[in-house]
Amino acid sequence: MTTENRSSTIRLNRVTKSFGDVTAVDDLSLEIREGEFLSLLGPSGCGKTTTLRMLGGFEEPTSGSIYFGDVDVTHVPPHRRDVNTVFQSYALFPHMSVADNIAFGLRRKGMSKWDAAGTVADMLTLVDLEGRGDRKPTQLSGGQQQRVALARSLVNHPKLLLLDEPMSALDAKLRKTMQIELKRIQTQVGITFLYVTHDQEEAMTMSDRIVVMNHGRIEGSGSPREVYEHPATEFVATFLGASNLLAGTLETATGEFDVTRHAYGSFRSPRHRTPAGLSGSVKVGVRPEKMALQPAGSPVADSDNSLAGTVIVSTFTGVGNQYLVAAPHGEQFVVYAQNSGQAFAPRSGEDVVMTWPVEHTFVVQPSKAVPAEGDSDD
Amino acid sequence: MSAKRGRWLGLYSWLLLAYLLVPIVGMIFFSFNDVLAGRPTVTFEWNGATLRWYRELTNVVGLPEAFWLSIRLALASMVAATVIGTLLALALVRYEGKRFRGRTAIDQTLFMNIAAPEIVMGASLLGLFASYHVARGFLTLLLSHTVFSIAYVTVTVRARLQGFDRHLEEAAGDLGATPLTTFRLVTLPMIMPGVLAGAMMAFALSLDDFVVSNFVSGTTLPFPVWVYGASRMGVPPQVFVFGTIIFLLGFAGAIASLAMSRRAVKSV
Ligand SMILES: Nc1ncnc2c1ncn2[C@@H]1O[C@H](COP(=O)(O)OP(=O)(O)OP(=O)(O)O)[C@@H](O)[C@H]1O
Ligand SMILES: [Mg+2]
């Protein structure tokens, strides 16, 4: 699709990594474009760190290969890869000063102590730590240590910077500041970032592109908006933001709409919101903020889907109202209404009709019930 | 109540300290004791203070040689055992399964090495050297001392390695350091306190070993073996002087290592 300079793209080609009988990464293919901020998002244990460690050279794939441009680096050790890592624990050398930590990579490339000092000073400025070069890492706060770790990697101008949940040790407020800071630095230095997180909001705010992983596989990828608005699977739809989903059977109708039959009738959805190749058993759904509530028996516009139900819980959140609505067979839907003043505000126990535009309805592939221990048989 | 208990605890501590120190203080004290007549041997009757034994330190035939041999032997076996023991500790902590077959066997051997009575090791080493016709002397002493020191170094270094963050080494490699550079700049500085403690222990073990040395020394007598031989005819007072020197060396070493690990702890 994109006319990328192939020689600077990083590619994982059908990479699998097994530890004994645990498959941590399962036949994963991924292309990382030059200069982009790519986030790997997924639940704990889905193989994010393992993917990163294979790119860094700390693990060798069980099968498949990794290319930096046209060069196969699958078996190249870390110290000969043009990649740097910001570790979750920062891994700063405790017996060296902050400046020596940052100079470490430059010195290994043969730069003299004297020449390195200037570059290190610039780096300290970039991460807002001027004058702290003489301290030991333990004399810094968590956020400062994190910035030293970032500086230590960035100073080498790697092809790719790997960041494994670098914010997880910071408190919520500092995280927000650091997110903005990190994005600023990335734009400034123009280095490709591969950022691992299981915080979806963090991924949404910072990334050019998000890759959602589950059980060692990629479940969906695209810009934050694409992944949110056009989830490919049930997993993506529920992991990234909330979704109301109903099981049904997909019928490809004539015209530009798909029809999904379900227990209460059918919903229409735009053809382009059904992932290619899907048929038969599917789930049809809509995001909570796209829905509205009407009094029971209200007429429904032709451009809307609708479903009758009973309000179970109504929660006022300040900026809006959140409702939990039960359909007759018991399925529960979350409806989020903005506090715009004049909206209909039912109380719990009240019968209502949920409505939403057909254009916001999407169809996804149902995700299999999640096995507790991963695939352990061969 | 608690003041009383405190007093008892204080008394107990002082008694224990005295118990530990009396032999050493006695030795230092009597190294200044004069001998009135006859062949000079150690007596525990006070005959007046003198520096004579310090002045005539090298006058006893065989004693200075034995002392120097012990020092050289202790240094050499310390270096050998520290290098081998440190590498062994690294291997034991870092590798397992297919990459290190026989790991459990080595682990057990180390334990046996520490637990087995020295006399067993001495006798078996003697048997080994004899059956391969290795002449007893400095080499056999060095081999034997290295063997029984390795286990102590390994145990000490291993304790230090157990709390080591592996990500530090990965980070060094990530930043372009070869495995060897990583070891020199990251791993070794971090485990240094353990290595030093192990080395000190190896030095001390070698210096005061009698049992094994007695089996494998042949006619090359290290200090403890020489003293034992001399004691049958009366120990010359110079032995106490050498003993005092050894104690002071050990004391200085302990202080130095304490200071170094203090510094290391501060920087970690
Ligand atoms: N060295 C290893 N030996 C054995 N199993 C491993 C090893 N490393 C990872 N695994 C397993 O591989 C799977 C993926 O682990 P990974 O660390 O990549 O997950 P993750 O997505 O980073 O999770 P988290 O968000 O919790 O960090 C897990 O089931 C884990 O137990
Ligand atoms: Mg992880």
XYZ file of C-alpha atoms and ligand atoms in Angstrom:
678
model
C 0.000 0.000 0.000
C 2.569 2.545 1.127
C 5.564 3.288 -1.033
C 8.094 2.721 1.719
C 11.825 2.606 1.278
C 12.138 -1.124 1.739
C 15.675 -0.978 3.014
C 14.637 0.691 6.277
C 11.573 -1.389 7.060
C 11.796 -3.950 9.847
C 9.987 -7.188 9.186
C 9.012 -10.179 11.255
C 8.276 -13.015 8.892
C 6.129 -15.864 10.268
C 7.946 -15.823 13.579
C 7.142 -18.466 16.183
C 8.706 -18.750 19.626
C 8.051 -21.684 21.938
C 9.264 -22.209 25.479
C 8.887 -25.940 26.068
C 5.251 -26.516 25.237
C 4.162 -22.900 25.689
C 3.869 -21.051 22.388
C 4.600 -17.455 23.348
C 4.534 -16.055 19.811
C 2.587 -17.939 17.168
C 3.323 -17.487 13.448
C 3.490 -13.711 13.706
C 4.194 -11.478 10.727
C 4.600 -7.745 11.174
C 6.108 -4.831 9.322
C 7.436 -1.818 11.202
C 7.740 1.304 9.046
C 10.529 3.803 9.351
C 9.876 6.613 11.798
C 6.541 5.390 13.074
C 5.369 5.063 16.657
C 3.963 1.561 16.787
C 2.327 0.141 19.896
C 1.980 -3.523 20.753
C -1.108 -3.875 22.867
C -2.465 -6.990 24.492
C -3.302 -8.727 27.741
C -0.677 -10.128 30.098
C 1.128 -13.161 28.714
C 0.121 -12.613 25.097
C 3.728 -12.531 23.896
C 4.533 -8.814 23.721
C 7.798 -8.988 25.640
C 8.841 -12.110 23.753
C 8.283 -10.337 20.426
C 10.380 -7.408 21.635
C 13.149 -9.646 22.915
C 13.390 -11.359 19.546
C 13.757 -7.980 17.856
C 16.427 -6.996 20.390
C 18.296 -10.253 19.841
C 17.817 -11.650 23.352
C 15.753 -14.594 22.140
C 16.036 -16.550 18.931
C 12.818 -17.470 17.152
C 11.925 -21.149 17.110
C 11.046 -20.618 13.450
C 10.617 -17.727 11.050
C 12.965 -14.832 10.381
C 13.537 -11.181 11.159
C 14.749 -8.651 8.593
C 16.171 -5.174 9.052
C 15.751 -3.855 5.537
C 17.070 -6.657 3.347
C 19.379 -8.063 5.997
C 18.379 -11.228 7.821
C 19.233 -10.554 11.480
C 17.453 -13.563 12.961
C 20.646 -14.959 14.475
C 22.599 -11.745 15.014
C 23.489 -11.186 18.704
C 22.230 -8.023 20.478
C 25.549 -6.189 20.485
C 25.695 -6.308 16.702
C 22.123 -5.096 16.117
C 21.243 -1.509 15.458
C 18.422 -1.689 17.984
C 18.207 -0.384 21.532
C 15.886 -1.295 24.345
C 14.382 0.618 27.236
C 13.817 -2.102 29.807
C 10.804 -2.209 32.063
C 13.122 -2.181 35.097
C 15.293 0.471 33.332
C 18.382 -1.726 33.961
C 20.602 1.289 34.630
C 24.123 0.311 35.694
C 24.077 1.056 39.428
C 27.848 1.350 39.759
C 28.141 4.043 37.090
C 27.131 7.688 37.108
C 24.191 8.871 35.012
C 26.623 10.352 32.474
C 28.609 7.099 32.243
C 25.379 5.191 31.756
C 24.407 7.394 28.837
C 27.925 7.329 27.374
C 28.091 3.526 27.541
C 26.888 2.908 23.970
C 29.018 5.696 22.483
C 32.138 4.405 24.227
C 31.511 0.921 22.831
C 31.508 2.422 19.345
C 34.983 3.739 20.074
C 34.142 7.353 20.858
C 36.595 8.971 23.264
C 35.485 9.929 26.744
C 35.976 13.558 25.832
C 33.868 13.447 22.642
C 31.155 11.451 24.361
C 30.829 14.040 27.124
C 29.458 16.671 24.750
C 26.870 14.334 23.241
C 25.867 13.150 26.699
C 25.294 16.740 27.818
C 22.998 17.331 24.812
C 21.129 14.153 25.652
C 20.658 15.213 29.270
C 19.138 18.441 27.995
C 16.786 16.564 25.684
C 15.400 14.541 28.571
C 15.354 17.502 30.942
C 18.108 16.328 33.290
C 20.770 19.001 32.864
C 23.402 18.916 35.558
C 22.409 15.506 36.910
C 25.156 13.656 35.049
C 27.322 13.108 38.141
C 24.642 11.402 40.175
C 24.255 7.687 40.624
C 21.011 6.217 39.215
C 19.745 5.383 42.713
C 19.835 9.065 43.595
C 17.149 9.793 41.002
C 13.377 9.453 41.142
C 11.549 6.801 39.112
C 10.601 9.235 36.369
C 14.145 10.569 36.163
C 15.577 7.049 35.966
C 13.181 6.302 33.163
C 14.412 9.335 31.246
C 18.033 8.284 31.791
C 17.180 4.863 30.359
C 15.576 6.588 27.384
C 18.583 8.867 26.889
C 20.999 5.949 27.164
C 19.241 4.260 24.250
C 18.464 7.294 22.099
C 22.033 8.574 22.157
C 23.021 5.708 19.851
C 20.487 6.721 17.177
C 19.279 3.163 16.690
C 17.198 2.056 13.703
C 14.562 0.955 16.155
C 13.909 1.716 19.778
C 12.118 -0.951 21.785
C 10.236 0.137 24.889
C 8.778 -2.531 27.165
C 6.119 -0.945 29.351
C 8.499 1.843 30.338
C 5.829 3.662 32.321
C 4.595 0.812 34.452
C 6.607 1.909 37.501
C 5.306 5.485 37.387
C 2.218 6.888 39.062
C -0.767 7.904 36.959
C -0.003 11.612 36.865
C 3.637 11.206 35.933
C 2.614 8.714 33.265
C 0.469 11.325 31.554
C 3.341 13.826 31.563
C 5.812 11.240 30.339
C 3.483 10.143 27.523
C 3.491 13.646 26.105
C 7.233 13.951 26.739
C 7.961 10.666 25.013
C 5.886 11.566 21.984
C 7.692 14.928 21.781
C 11.095 13.268 21.901
C 10.115 10.685 19.317
C 8.963 13.394 16.909
C 12.135 15.362 17.588
C 14.636 12.552 16.994
C 12.614 10.758 14.311
C 13.529 7.256 15.468
C 11.134 4.322 14.989
C 9.533 3.384 18.314
C 8.043 0.004 19.140
C 6.159 0.511 22.342
C 4.750 -2.309 24.444
C 1.896 -1.630 26.801
C -1.259 -3.176 28.096
C -2.765 0.223 28.752
C -5.087 0.886 25.820
C -5.439 4.582 26.534
C -1.668 4.989 26.476
C -1.512 3.167 23.152
C -4.311 5.294 21.695
C -2.790 8.647 22.692
C 0.762 8.062 21.525
C 0.715 5.716 18.559
C 0.656 6.174 14.833
C -0.324 2.550 14.606
C -1.539 -0.068 17.074
C -1.098 -3.819 16.855
C -3.412 -5.790 19.131
C -2.071 -9.177 20.197
C -3.686 -12.145 21.888
C -2.241 -15.602 22.510
C 0.862 -14.857 20.488
C -1.070 -13.781 17.407
C -2.033 -10.453 15.896
C -5.770 -9.864 16.240
C -5.891 -6.525 14.499
C -3.798 -3.547 13.487
C -4.138 -0.052 12.121
C -4.287 3.548 13.262
C -5.901 4.020 16.687
C -9.066 5.246 14.957
C -9.185 2.347 12.508
C -8.694 -0.238 15.205
C -11.325 1.370 17.405
C -13.910 1.979 14.711
C -13.290 -1.138 12.628
C -12.342 -3.906 15.046
C -11.568 -7.101 13.166
C -12.426 -9.562 15.897
C -14.528 -9.812 19.010
C -11.324 -9.719 21.030
C -10.225 -6.379 19.597
C -13.730 -4.941 19.972
C -13.842 -5.754 23.669
C -10.162 -5.236 24.537
C -9.924 -1.806 22.964
C -12.741 0.187 24.536
C -16.117 -1.337 25.377
C -18.441 -2.982 22.865
C -21.989 -4.322 22.970
C -22.067 -7.569 21.024
C -24.811 -9.991 20.078
C -24.287 -13.417 18.488
C -25.979 -13.946 15.142
C -25.813 -15.276 11.615
C -24.475 -13.085 8.847
C -26.485 -12.792 5.661
C -25.056 -10.850 2.798
C -28.000 -8.861 1.561
C -28.224 -6.982 -1.692
C -27.166 -3.360 -1.732
C -24.595 -1.828 0.544
C -25.751 -3.430 3.783
C -25.130 -6.687 5.552
C -27.850 -8.185 7.710
C -27.179 -10.191 10.835
C -30.061 -12.311 12.150
C -30.167 -12.804 15.913
C -32.527 -13.833 18.690
C -34.511 -10.575 18.561
C -34.696 -10.040 14.826
C -31.927 -8.541 12.727
C -29.503 -5.624 12.494
C -28.239 -3.943 9.373
C -24.626 -2.824 9.087
C -22.525 -1.177 6.376
C -20.805 -3.707 4.112
C -17.365 -2.129 4.693
C -17.660 -2.707 8.427
C -17.638 -6.480 7.978
C -14.110 -7.933 7.822
C -13.459 -9.629 4.491
C -14.190 -13.324 4.238
C -16.565 -13.472 7.191
C -19.741 -15.563 6.999
C -22.016 -17.744 9.119
C -21.701 -17.285 12.882
C -20.618 -13.768 13.753
C -21.122 -11.147 16.387
C -22.763 -7.867 15.591
C -22.192 -4.853 17.743
C -21.973 -1.182 18.506
C -19.980 1.056 20.837
C -21.838 2.337 23.946
C -21.359 6.010 23.052
C -23.024 5.530 19.649
C -26.327 4.459 21.237
C -29.290 6.411 22.526
C -32.279 5.520 24.726
C -35.917 6.270 23.859
C -39.073 5.662 25.884
C -40.551 2.197 25.197
C -42.724 2.146 22.079
C -41.108 5.186 20.446
C -40.909 5.117 16.657
C -37.494 4.124 15.291
C -35.920 6.023 12.417
C -35.336 4.067 9.224
C -31.584 4.677 9.418
C -31.340 3.162 12.905
C -31.091 -0.293 14.418
C -33.042 -0.819 17.602
C -33.536 -3.224 20.463
C -35.991 -3.142 23.363
C -34.818 -3.641 26.941
C -35.106 -2.692 30.599
C -32.767 -0.368 32.444
C -31.049 -2.234 35.298
C -28.590 0.350 36.531
C -28.324 4.029 35.815
C -25.120 5.798 36.813
C -24.524 9.525 36.665
C -20.871 10.204 35.844
C -20.930 13.976 35.570
C -20.116 14.285 31.900
C -22.817 11.767 31.115
C -25.085 8.940 32.108
C -24.105 5.323 31.895
C -26.887 2.762 31.662
C -26.884 -0.971 31.950
C -29.796 -2.252 29.872
C -30.973 -5.880 29.762
C -32.534 -7.374 26.637
C -35.465 -9.817 27.198
C -33.195 -12.935 27.163
C -30.812 -11.374 29.632
C -27.950 -10.038 27.443
C -26.668 -6.813 28.937
C -25.831 -3.653 27.002
C -23.932 -0.605 28.133
C -25.302 2.668 26.839
C -23.453 5.904 27.327
C -25.373 9.182 26.962
C -23.635 12.540 27.084
C -24.941 15.073 29.547
C -26.253 17.527 27.001
C -29.181 18.718 29.108
C -32.385 17.686 27.409
C -31.842 13.959 26.821
C -34.315 11.340 28.015
C -33.027 10.027 31.372
C -34.796 6.821 32.379
C -34.520 5.349 35.893
C -33.710 1.762 36.707
C -36.626 -0.594 36.076
C -37.949 1.491 33.220
C -38.585 -0.119 29.806
C -36.714 1.536 26.957
C -35.706 1.154 23.328
C -32.028 1.331 22.456
C -31.364 2.908 19.077
C -28.234 3.633 17.061
C -27.364 4.493 13.491
C -26.901 1.592 11.104
C -23.600 3.163 9.978
C -22.118 2.645 13.466
C -22.997 -1.042 13.541
C -20.141 -3.472 12.948
C -19.690 -7.190 12.508
C -16.772 -9.127 13.984
C -15.465 -12.637 14.027
C -16.308 -14.312 17.333
C -13.188 -15.097 19.371
C -12.824 -18.647 20.604
C -13.292 -19.354 24.267
C -9.921 -18.643 25.786
C -8.046 -21.804 26.880
C -6.662 -21.367 30.370
C -3.061 -22.473 29.737
C -2.507 -21.743 26.066
C -2.208 -24.528 23.526
C -0.299 -27.170 25.377
C -0.885 -30.173 23.103
C 1.056 -30.646 19.896
C 13.880 -5.732 83.744
C 15.131 -4.872 80.289
C 18.092 -2.972 81.752
C 19.009 -6.111 83.665
C 18.688 -8.240 80.584
C 20.848 -5.701 78.736
C 23.530 -6.063 81.400
C 23.572 -9.832 81.047
C 23.741 -9.567 77.295
C 26.677 -7.166 77.637
C 28.511 -9.476 80.000
C 27.896 -12.428 77.722
C 29.212 -10.537 74.706
C 32.388 -9.520 76.520
C 32.988 -13.038 77.774
C 32.550 -14.434 74.295
C 34.875 -11.841 72.831
C 37.469 -12.618 75.488
C 37.144 -16.332 74.789
C 37.780 -15.689 71.104
C 40.633 -13.265 71.658
C 42.593 -14.796 74.543
C 44.650 -17.205 72.392
C 45.565 -14.481 69.924
C 46.340 -11.869 72.541
C 48.351 -14.482 74.439
C 50.357 -15.285 71.369
C 51.117 -11.621 70.658
C 51.929 -11.014 74.324
C 54.330 -13.941 74.617
C 56.053 -13.026 71.354
C 57.707 -10.342 73.496
C 58.680 -12.787 76.245
C 62.380 -13.226 76.927
C 64.060 -16.633 77.313
C 66.621 -16.764 80.120
C 68.815 -19.774 79.352
C 69.281 -22.752 77.066
C 67.843 -23.370 73.626
C 65.168 -20.706 73.023
C 61.682 -22.239 73.092
C 58.290 -20.839 73.892
C 57.438 -20.710 77.591
C 54.448 -19.240 79.300
C 56.333 -17.894 82.283
C 56.945 -14.186 82.062
C 60.665 -13.485 81.950
C 60.551 -9.827 80.980
C 59.893 -8.012 77.728
C 62.232 -8.138 74.759
C 62.234 -7.418 71.035
C 64.860 -10.081 70.525
C 62.653 -12.488 68.560
C 61.614 -9.717 66.236
C 65.272 -8.849 65.653
C 66.282 -12.501 65.246
C 63.236 -13.316 63.159
C 65.160 -15.142 60.456
C 67.620 -16.926 62.716
C 65.790 -20.240 62.948
C 66.791 -22.579 60.148
C 63.802 -23.529 57.989
C 61.223 -21.239 59.633
C 61.460 -18.164 57.321
C 61.464 -20.498 54.313
C 58.329 -22.226 55.611
C 56.652 -18.873 56.204
C 57.461 -17.596 52.699
C 56.334 -20.840 51.176
C 53.002 -20.514 52.964
C 52.549 -16.938 51.777
C 53.388 -17.796 48.162
C 51.209 -20.875 48.327
C 48.301 -18.902 49.803
C 48.580 -16.201 47.138
C 48.860 -18.655 44.251
C 46.027 -20.912 45.393
C 43.907 -17.837 46.157
C 44.281 -16.565 42.595
C 43.636 -19.977 41.051
C 40.666 -20.797 43.287
C 39.133 -17.334 42.848
C 39.264 -17.497 39.068
C 37.986 -21.066 38.839
C 35.442 -20.654 41.643
C 34.001 -17.438 40.220
C 33.593 -18.906 36.749
C 32.042 -22.027 38.239
C 29.560 -19.916 40.214
C 28.606 -18.052 37.026
C 28.066 -21.316 35.191
C 26.017 -22.822 38.014
C 23.727 -19.801 38.285
C 23.412 -19.046 34.587
C 23.116 -22.403 32.871
C 20.931 -25.383 33.402
C 19.195 -28.208 31.575
C 20.616 -29.086 28.196
C 23.179 -26.299 28.257
C 24.849 -27.621 31.409
C 24.602 -31.366 31.829
C 26.086 -32.537 35.115
C 25.147 -29.339 36.913
C 23.584 -31.226 39.807
C 26.599 -33.524 40.045
C 28.938 -30.540 40.336
C 26.671 -28.930 42.893
C 26.770 -32.090 45.033
C 30.535 -32.357 44.650
C 30.949 -28.813 45.929
C 28.871 -29.614 48.965
C 30.861 -32.781 49.616
C 34.062 -30.850 49.204
C 33.037 -28.574 52.067
C 31.444 -31.247 54.222
C 33.995 -34.048 53.852
C 36.573 -34.347 56.658
C 39.874 -32.867 55.583
C 41.709 -35.984 56.549
C 39.778 -37.917 53.925
C 40.707 -35.418 51.247
C 44.331 -35.346 52.363
C 44.654 -39.113 52.307
C 42.950 -39.480 48.954
C 45.052 -36.719 47.387
C 48.172 -38.431 48.687
C 46.995 -41.682 47.155
C 46.249 -39.953 43.868
C 49.637 -38.244 43.637
C 51.455 -41.371 44.699
C 49.756 -43.604 42.157
C 50.542 -41.160 39.334
C 54.087 -40.701 40.634
C 53.748 -36.972 41.052
C 56.632 -35.753 43.197
C 55.326 -34.059 46.348
C 56.250 -30.401 46.639
C 54.951 -26.945 45.767
C 52.874 -28.204 42.831
C 51.009 -30.839 44.815
C 50.437 -28.326 47.623
C 49.102 -25.767 45.161
C 46.790 -28.264 43.470
C 45.428 -29.477 46.800
C 44.886 -26.016 48.285
C 43.186 -24.816 45.128
C 40.890 -27.811 45.189
C 39.613 -27.246 48.704
C 39.305 -23.472 48.263
C 37.229 -23.515 45.062
C 34.048 -24.627 46.795
C 34.201 -21.736 49.280
C 34.748 -19.151 46.541
C 31.909 -20.603 44.478
C 29.475 -20.541 47.373
C 30.313 -16.915 48.221
C 30.158 -15.642 44.647
C 26.998 -17.590 43.957
C 25.239 -15.878 46.857
C 26.144 -12.533 45.315
C 24.970 -13.607 41.854
C 21.589 -14.798 43.034
C 20.264 -11.264 43.430
C 21.795 -10.054 40.184
C 19.474 -8.413 37.636
C 20.128 -10.213 34.349
C 18.674 -7.270 32.481
C 21.849 -5.333 33.335
C 23.903 -7.667 31.173
C 21.290 -7.628 28.447
C 21.321 -3.838 28.546
C 25.108 -3.815 28.126
C 24.873 -6.145 25.127
C 22.025 -4.054 23.771
C 24.284 -0.995 23.913
C 26.974 -2.715 21.888
C 29.177 -4.388 24.487
C 30.608 -7.777 23.526
C 30.074 -10.546 26.095
C 33.644 -10.063 27.336
C 33.256 -6.294 27.725
C 29.952 -6.854 29.483
C 31.681 -9.131 31.956
C 34.495 -6.649 32.548
C 32.375 -3.501 32.846
C 29.136 -4.763 34.363
C 29.169 -8.282 35.784
C 32.540 -8.243 37.530
C 32.152 -4.846 39.254
C 28.745 -5.904 40.493
C 29.890 -9.226 41.993
C 33.232 -7.848 43.215
C 32.346 -7.884 46.939
C 31.546 -11.599 46.664
C 34.722 -12.304 44.700
C 36.856 -10.437 47.255
C 35.258 -12.221 50.184
C 35.823 -15.550 48.434
C 39.452 -14.677 47.709
C 40.094 -13.734 51.329
C 38.606 -16.969 52.467
C 40.756 -18.939 50.016
C 43.874 -17.119 51.254
C 43.072 -17.816 54.894
C 42.175 -21.457 54.261
C 45.464 -22.087 52.511
C 47.573 -20.227 55.030
C 46.393 -22.218 58.026
C 45.854 -25.583 56.438
C 47.646 -28.372 58.223
C 45.850 -31.633 57.602
C 45.925 -31.759 53.806
C 49.320 -30.067 53.602
C 50.801 -32.633 55.940
C 49.831 -35.372 53.474
C 50.956 -33.748 50.255
C 53.928 -31.576 51.244
C 56.743 -34.103 51.106
C 59.890 -32.278 52.191
C 58.530 -28.858 51.176
C 57.133 -27.717 54.525
C 54.593 -24.916 54.760
C 54.425 -22.912 57.984
C 51.793 -24.975 59.888
C 53.489 -28.263 59.024
C 56.882 -26.877 60.027
C 55.524 -25.622 63.366
C 53.941 -28.979 64.039
C 57.265 -30.697 63.378
C 59.127 -28.219 65.578
C 56.676 -28.542 68.441
C 58.029 -31.974 69.323
C 61.314 -30.440 70.367
C 59.950 -27.121 71.592
C 58.609 -24.279 69.495
C 61.080 -21.427 68.871
C 59.665 -18.036 69.996
C 59.940 -16.701 66.444
C 56.873 -18.797 65.614
C 54.823 -16.417 67.761
C 56.265 -13.480 65.866
C 55.262 -14.996 62.528
C 51.887 -15.825 64.023
C 51.505 -12.188 65.016
C 52.447 -11.079 61.506
C 49.873 -13.429 59.998
C 47.220 -12.162 62.382
C 47.997 -8.549 61.497
C 47.894 -9.389 57.775
C 44.524 -11.036 58.209
C 43.245 -8.151 60.290
C 44.316 -5.622 57.650
C 42.693 -7.744 54.958
C 39.415 -7.939 56.864
C 39.345 -4.166 57.397
C 40.139 -3.522 53.736
C 37.440 -5.868 52.498
C 34.914 -4.351 54.897
C 35.728 -0.882 53.597
C 35.493 -2.038 50.004
C 32.154 -3.732 50.402
C 30.858 -0.666 52.279
C 31.781 1.403 49.265
C 30.285 -1.119 46.872
C 27.042 -1.236 48.839
C 26.835 2.542 48.815
C 27.150 2.692 45.055
C 24.663 -0.109 44.416
N 11.923 -17.580 29.318
C 10.702 -18.129 29.303
N 10.534 -19.424 29.636
C 9.321 -20.000 29.606
N 8.187 -19.371 29.264
C 8.277 -18.073 28.936
C 9.529 -17.382 28.944
N 9.310 -16.102 28.562
C 7.990 -16.000 28.334
N 7.361 -17.172 28.553
C 5.921 -17.441 28.382
O 5.531 -16.929 27.137
C 4.279 -16.295 27.218
C 4.382 -14.855 26.747
O 5.185 -14.122 27.644
P 5.532 -12.591 27.443
O 6.479 -12.233 28.516
O 5.961 -12.362 26.049
O 4.135 -11.902 27.710
P 3.741 -10.364 27.744
O 2.764 -10.145 26.675
O 4.971 -9.538 27.728
O 3.003 -10.246 29.140
P 3.035 -9.056 30.229
O 2.072 -8.025 29.762
O 2.559 -9.737 31.463
O 4.448 -8.566 30.324
C 3.819 -16.437 28.669
O 2.937 -17.522 28.741
C 5.090 -16.720 29.408
O 4.825 -17.527 30.530
Mg 5.944 -8.251 29.172
